[in-house]
Short mmCIF file of C-alpha atoms in Angstrom, two decimals:
data_model
loop_
_atom_site.label_atom_id
_atom_site.label_comp_id
_atom_site.label_asym_id
_atom_site.label_seq_id
_atom_site.Cartn_x
_atom_site.Cartn_y
_atom_site.Cartn_z
CA UNK A 74 -183.39 -201.05 -49.47
CA UNK A 75 -183.01 -197.49 -48.25
CA UNK A 76 -179.99 -197.99 -45.97
CA UNK A 77 -176.35 -197.13 -46.54
CA UNK A 78 -174.86 -199.32 -49.24
CA UNK A 79 -171.18 -200.16 -49.66
CA UNK A 80 -169.45 -201.92 -52.49
CA UNK A 81 -167.63 -204.24 -52.60
CA UNK A 82 -168.25 -206.13 -49.36
CA UNK A 83 -164.88 -207.84 -49.56
CA UNK A 84 -161.67 -206.98 -51.39
CA UNK A 85 -158.43 -208.93 -51.48
CA UNK A 86 -155.54 -207.14 -53.13
CA UNK A 87 -151.81 -207.49 -53.49
CA UNK A 88 -149.54 -205.06 -51.73
CA UNK A 89 -148.82 -202.07 -53.92
CA UNK A 90 -152.09 -202.18 -55.83
CA UNK A 91 -154.69 -199.41 -55.76
CA UNK A 92 -158.21 -200.05 -54.53
CA UNK A 93 -161.41 -197.99 -54.62
CA UNK A 94 -164.49 -198.40 -52.48
CA UNK A 95 -167.91 -196.90 -53.06
CA UNK A 96 -170.54 -195.74 -50.60
CA UNK A 97 -174.14 -194.78 -51.35
CA UNK A 98 -175.65 -192.98 -48.35
CA UNK A 99 -179.30 -192.78 -47.31
CA UNK A 100 -180.78 -190.54 -49.97
CA UNK A 101 -181.83 -187.55 -47.87
CA UNK A 102 -178.66 -187.51 -45.75
CA UNK A 103 -176.25 -184.70 -46.50
CA UNK A 104 -173.39 -185.87 -44.27
CA UNK A 105 -171.20 -188.82 -45.14
CA UNK A 106 -168.43 -190.34 -43.05
CA UNK A 107 -165.64 -192.84 -43.60
CA UNK A 108 -164.26 -194.90 -40.74
CA UNK A 109 -161.69 -197.66 -40.45
CA UNK A 110 -162.05 -200.51 -37.99
CA UNK A 111 -159.65 -203.26 -36.99
CA UNK A 112 -160.74 -206.46 -35.29
CA UNK A 113 -162.29 -205.99 -31.86
CA UNK A 114 -161.79 -202.21 -31.84
CA UNK A 115 -164.11 -199.27 -32.26
CA UNK A 116 -164.23 -197.48 -35.62
CA UNK A 117 -161.62 -194.75 -36.17
CA UNK A 118 -162.66 -191.59 -37.94
CA UNK A 119 -161.06 -191.00 -41.34
CA UNK A 120 -162.97 -188.17 -42.99
CA UNK A 121 -166.38 -186.64 -43.49
CA UNK A 122 -168.32 -184.66 -46.05
CA UNK A 123 -171.18 -182.26 -45.84
CA UNK A 124 -172.75 -182.38 -49.28
CA UNK A 125 -169.75 -182.35 -51.63
CA UNK A 126 -167.40 -180.49 -49.27
CA UNK A 127 -164.81 -182.52 -47.38
CA UNK A 128 -164.88 -180.83 -43.98
CA UNK A 129 -162.30 -182.80 -42.04
CA UNK A 130 -159.61 -185.39 -42.58
CA UNK A 131 -158.00 -187.42 -39.83
CA UNK A 132 -154.24 -187.60 -39.45
CA UNK A 133 -154.81 -191.34 -40.03
CA UNK A 134 -155.57 -190.47 -43.64
CA UNK A 135 -152.14 -190.54 -45.24
CA UNK A 136 -151.34 -189.15 -48.67
CA UNK A 137 -152.14 -192.55 -50.12
CA UNK A 138 -155.79 -192.14 -49.14
CA UNK A 139 -158.22 -189.91 -50.98
CA UNK A 140 -161.95 -189.54 -50.68
CA UNK A 141 -164.41 -187.77 -52.93
CA UNK A 142 -168.09 -186.99 -53.00
CA UNK A 143 -168.39 -185.22 -56.33
CA UNK A 144 -172.11 -184.48 -56.47
CA UNK A 145 -172.94 -184.66 -52.81
CA UNK A 146 -174.45 -188.11 -53.20
CA UNK A 147 -172.25 -191.23 -53.37
CA UNK A 148 -168.66 -191.20 -52.20
CA UNK A 149 -165.50 -193.09 -53.10
CA UNK A 150 -162.49 -193.89 -50.98
CA UNK A 151 -159.30 -194.73 -52.84
CA UNK A 152 -156.17 -196.23 -51.34
CA UNK A 153 -153.07 -196.08 -53.50
CA UNK A 154 -150.06 -198.39 -53.16
CA UNK A 155 -151.77 -200.52 -50.54
CA UNK A 156 -149.77 -201.82 -47.59
CA UNK A 157 -150.50 -204.75 -45.30
CA UNK A 158 -151.30 -202.29 -42.52
CA UNK A 159 -154.24 -201.05 -44.58
CA UNK A 160 -156.05 -204.34 -43.99
CA UNK A 161 -159.19 -203.44 -42.08
CA UNK A 162 -162.93 -202.96 -42.35
CA UNK A 163 -163.77 -199.67 -44.03
CA UNK A 164 -167.11 -198.32 -42.91
CA UNK A 165 -169.25 -195.62 -44.42
CA UNK A 166 -172.00 -193.83 -42.54
CA UNK A 167 -174.43 -191.04 -43.27
CA UNK A 168 -176.49 -188.62 -41.25
CA UNK A 169 -178.70 -185.56 -41.47
CA UNK A 170 -177.17 -182.24 -40.49
CA UNK A 171 -178.45 -181.29 -37.06
CA UNK A 172 -177.07 -178.80 -34.58
CA UNK A 173 -177.12 -181.07 -31.58
CA UNK A 174 -177.27 -184.67 -32.67
CA UNK A 175 -174.58 -186.58 -34.55
CA UNK A 176 -176.54 -189.75 -35.28
CA UNK A 177 -175.00 -191.82 -38.02
CA UNK A 178 -176.26 -194.88 -39.84
CA UNK A 179 -173.68 -197.32 -41.10
CA UNK A 180 -173.31 -199.51 -44.13
CA UNK A 181 -172.19 -203.11 -43.90
CA UNK A 182 -168.59 -202.18 -44.59
CA UNK A 183 -165.89 -203.25 -47.02
CA UNK A 184 -163.42 -205.77 -45.66
CA UNK A 185 -160.00 -205.13 -47.20
CA UNK A 186 -157.26 -207.73 -47.04
CA UNK A 187 -153.84 -206.79 -48.40
CA UNK A 188 -151.63 -209.79 -49.10
CA UNK B 271 -155.77 -190.73 -25.45
CA UNK B 272 -159.23 -192.24 -25.90
CA UNK B 273 -161.96 -189.62 -25.81
CA UNK B 274 -164.53 -192.23 -24.83
CA UNK B 275 -163.51 -194.99 -22.45
CA UNK B 276 -165.66 -198.10 -22.42
CA UNK B 277 -165.61 -200.74 -19.73
CA UNK B 278 -165.36 -203.58 -19.48
CA UNK B 279 -163.62 -204.49 -22.73
CA UNK B 280 -164.75 -208.09 -22.52
CA UNK B 281 -167.78 -209.60 -20.83
CA UNK B 282 -168.61 -213.30 -20.78
CA UNK B 283 -171.79 -214.26 -18.96
CA UNK B 284 -174.46 -216.95 -18.77
CA UNK B 285 -177.90 -216.62 -20.26
CA UNK B 286 -180.27 -214.93 -17.83
CA UNK B 287 -177.67 -212.77 -16.09
CA UNK B 288 -177.76 -208.98 -16.00
CA UNK B 289 -174.91 -206.75 -17.12
CA UNK B 290 -173.89 -203.11 -17.41
CA UNK B 291 -171.51 -201.50 -19.86
CA UNK B 292 -170.06 -198.07 -19.11
CA UNK B 293 -168.96 -195.27 -21.39
CA UNK B 294 -167.03 -192.43 -19.75
CA UNK B 295 -165.34 -189.25 -20.86
CA UNK B 296 -163.93 -186.04 -19.46
CA UNK B 297 -165.63 -184.19 -22.33
CA UNK B 298 -169.22 -183.02 -22.58
CA UNK B 299 -171.26 -184.52 -25.40
CA UNK B 300 -174.23 -183.05 -27.21
CA UNK B 301 -175.54 -186.58 -27.59
CA UNK B 302 -174.35 -190.12 -27.26
CA UNK B 303 -175.22 -193.09 -29.40
CA UNK B 304 -175.04 -196.79 -28.64
CA UNK B 305 -174.42 -199.26 -31.43
CA UNK B 306 -174.31 -203.05 -31.65
CA UNK B 307 -172.12 -204.76 -34.19
CA UNK B 308 -171.93 -208.37 -35.28
CA UNK B 309 -168.82 -209.88 -36.90
CA UNK B 310 -168.39 -208.84 -40.51
CA UNK B 311 -171.21 -206.29 -40.37
CA UNK B 312 -171.47 -202.56 -39.81
CA UNK B 313 -172.60 -201.09 -36.48
CA UNK B 314 -176.36 -200.86 -36.01
CA UNK B 315 -177.74 -197.90 -34.11
CA UNK B 316 -179.61 -198.90 -30.94
CA UNK B 317 -180.39 -195.57 -29.32
CA UNK B 318 -179.47 -191.89 -29.09
CA UNK B 319 -179.52 -190.06 -25.75
CA UNK B 320 -179.58 -186.30 -25.81
CA UNK B 321 -180.71 -184.86 -22.47
CA UNK B 322 -178.61 -185.10 -19.30
CA UNK B 323 -180.14 -187.69 -16.95
CA UNK B 324 -182.18 -189.20 -19.76
CA UNK B 325 -183.16 -192.87 -19.52
CA UNK B 326 -184.32 -194.82 -22.55
CA UNK B 327 -185.56 -198.39 -22.67
CA UNK B 328 -185.49 -200.76 -25.59
CA UNK B 329 -187.04 -204.05 -24.50
CA UNK B 330 -184.46 -205.55 -22.11
CA UNK B 331 -181.93 -202.78 -22.75
CA UNK B 332 -181.82 -199.64 -20.61
CA UNK B 333 -179.66 -196.68 -21.62
CA UNK B 334 -178.79 -193.77 -19.37
CA UNK B 335 -177.08 -190.47 -20.10
CA UNK B 336 -175.23 -188.89 -17.19
CA UNK B 337 -176.49 -185.65 -15.71
CA UNK B 338 -173.33 -183.84 -16.82
CA UNK B 339 -173.52 -185.43 -20.29
CA UNK B 340 -170.05 -186.92 -19.92
CA UNK B 341 -170.97 -190.54 -19.43
CA UNK B 342 -173.52 -193.17 -20.34
CA UNK B 343 -174.40 -196.72 -19.44
CA UNK B 344 -176.11 -199.65 -21.09
CA UNK B 345 -177.82 -202.19 -18.88
CA UNK B 346 -179.11 -205.50 -20.23
CA UNK B 347 -181.55 -207.52 -18.17
CA UNK B 348 -181.76 -211.29 -18.50
CA UNK B 349 -179.19 -211.51 -21.28
CA UNK B 350 -179.79 -213.93 -24.13
CA UNK B 351 -177.33 -215.54 -26.57
CA UNK B 352 -178.74 -213.26 -29.28
CA UNK B 353 -177.33 -210.28 -27.36
CA UNK B 354 -173.81 -211.46 -28.16
CA UNK B 355 -171.86 -208.84 -30.08
CA UNK B 356 -169.66 -205.76 -29.92
CA UNK B 357 -171.33 -202.82 -28.16
CA UNK B 358 -170.04 -199.38 -29.03
CA UNK B 359 -170.74 -195.98 -27.61
CA UNK B 360 -170.14 -192.92 -29.77
CA UNK B 361 -170.66 -189.21 -29.64
CA UNK B 362 -169.66 -185.84 -30.93
CA UNK B 363 -167.92 -183.90 -28.17
CA UNK B 364 -168.66 -180.21 -27.82
CA UNK B 365 -165.78 -178.17 -29.03
CA UNK B 366 -164.75 -180.70 -31.65
CA UNK B 367 -165.54 -180.53 -35.31
CA UNK B 368 -169.30 -180.71 -35.46
CA UNK B 369 -170.65 -184.01 -36.69
CA UNK B 370 -167.43 -185.96 -36.15
CA UNK B 371 -168.45 -189.06 -34.25
CA UNK B 372 -165.84 -190.54 -31.94
CA UNK B 373 -166.19 -194.12 -30.76
CA UNK B 374 -165.19 -195.96 -27.65
CA UNK B 375 -163.05 -199.05 -28.08
CA UNK B 376 -166.08 -201.29 -27.60
CA UNK B 377 -167.26 -204.03 -25.28
CA UNK B 378 -167.28 -207.57 -26.61
CA UNK B 379 -170.21 -209.38 -24.99
CA UNK B 380 -170.58 -213.14 -25.11
CA UNK B 381 -173.72 -214.71 -23.66
CA UNK B 382 -173.47 -218.46 -23.18
CA UNK B 383 -176.62 -220.59 -23.36
#
């Protein structure tokens, strides 16, 4: 399978615990994005990388959230001290750098439930 | 303030009917994408429109990009139950951080047999 891969697909955690999600983008894609989506809504931008550089972070990304892409390939998103409001689908996407087209391909997402 | 406004938010129709979903903005976009998403899955890219006035067809789906590149529409002919899902438009507005895709709030389509 050459699509975007996310792991795990589902995560249930207790409030206050830390969680980490992994994303493996399409191999030739140099841009990687993280989004958060709640039920019935469109995805909200969290952050994106070009190669290993984190180019932008949303104000949605509080200090408890951190994302890395150490070698410009896979990425991790960590949430520390989880809160119930963090429950959502976390989506990763990747794309090729192009001047005019921002066309992203998504993984299947990680569904986080904080209890 | 939503950069991309989708309408309607909900659409419930019978099999065989036609429908149109709209995606509007006051901003100019370099391109717009349409995605379809099923429950528990990630969005799947349907089409990318790039040129103002462009029309693209994908079987029973017709996508149009406005002349001013500020709006787009998705038209489905003879809808089928398999078309049920969340339809999302997305784009990177000119003047924003390049590559940052912004999404509309989505249109939940239900097609009844």
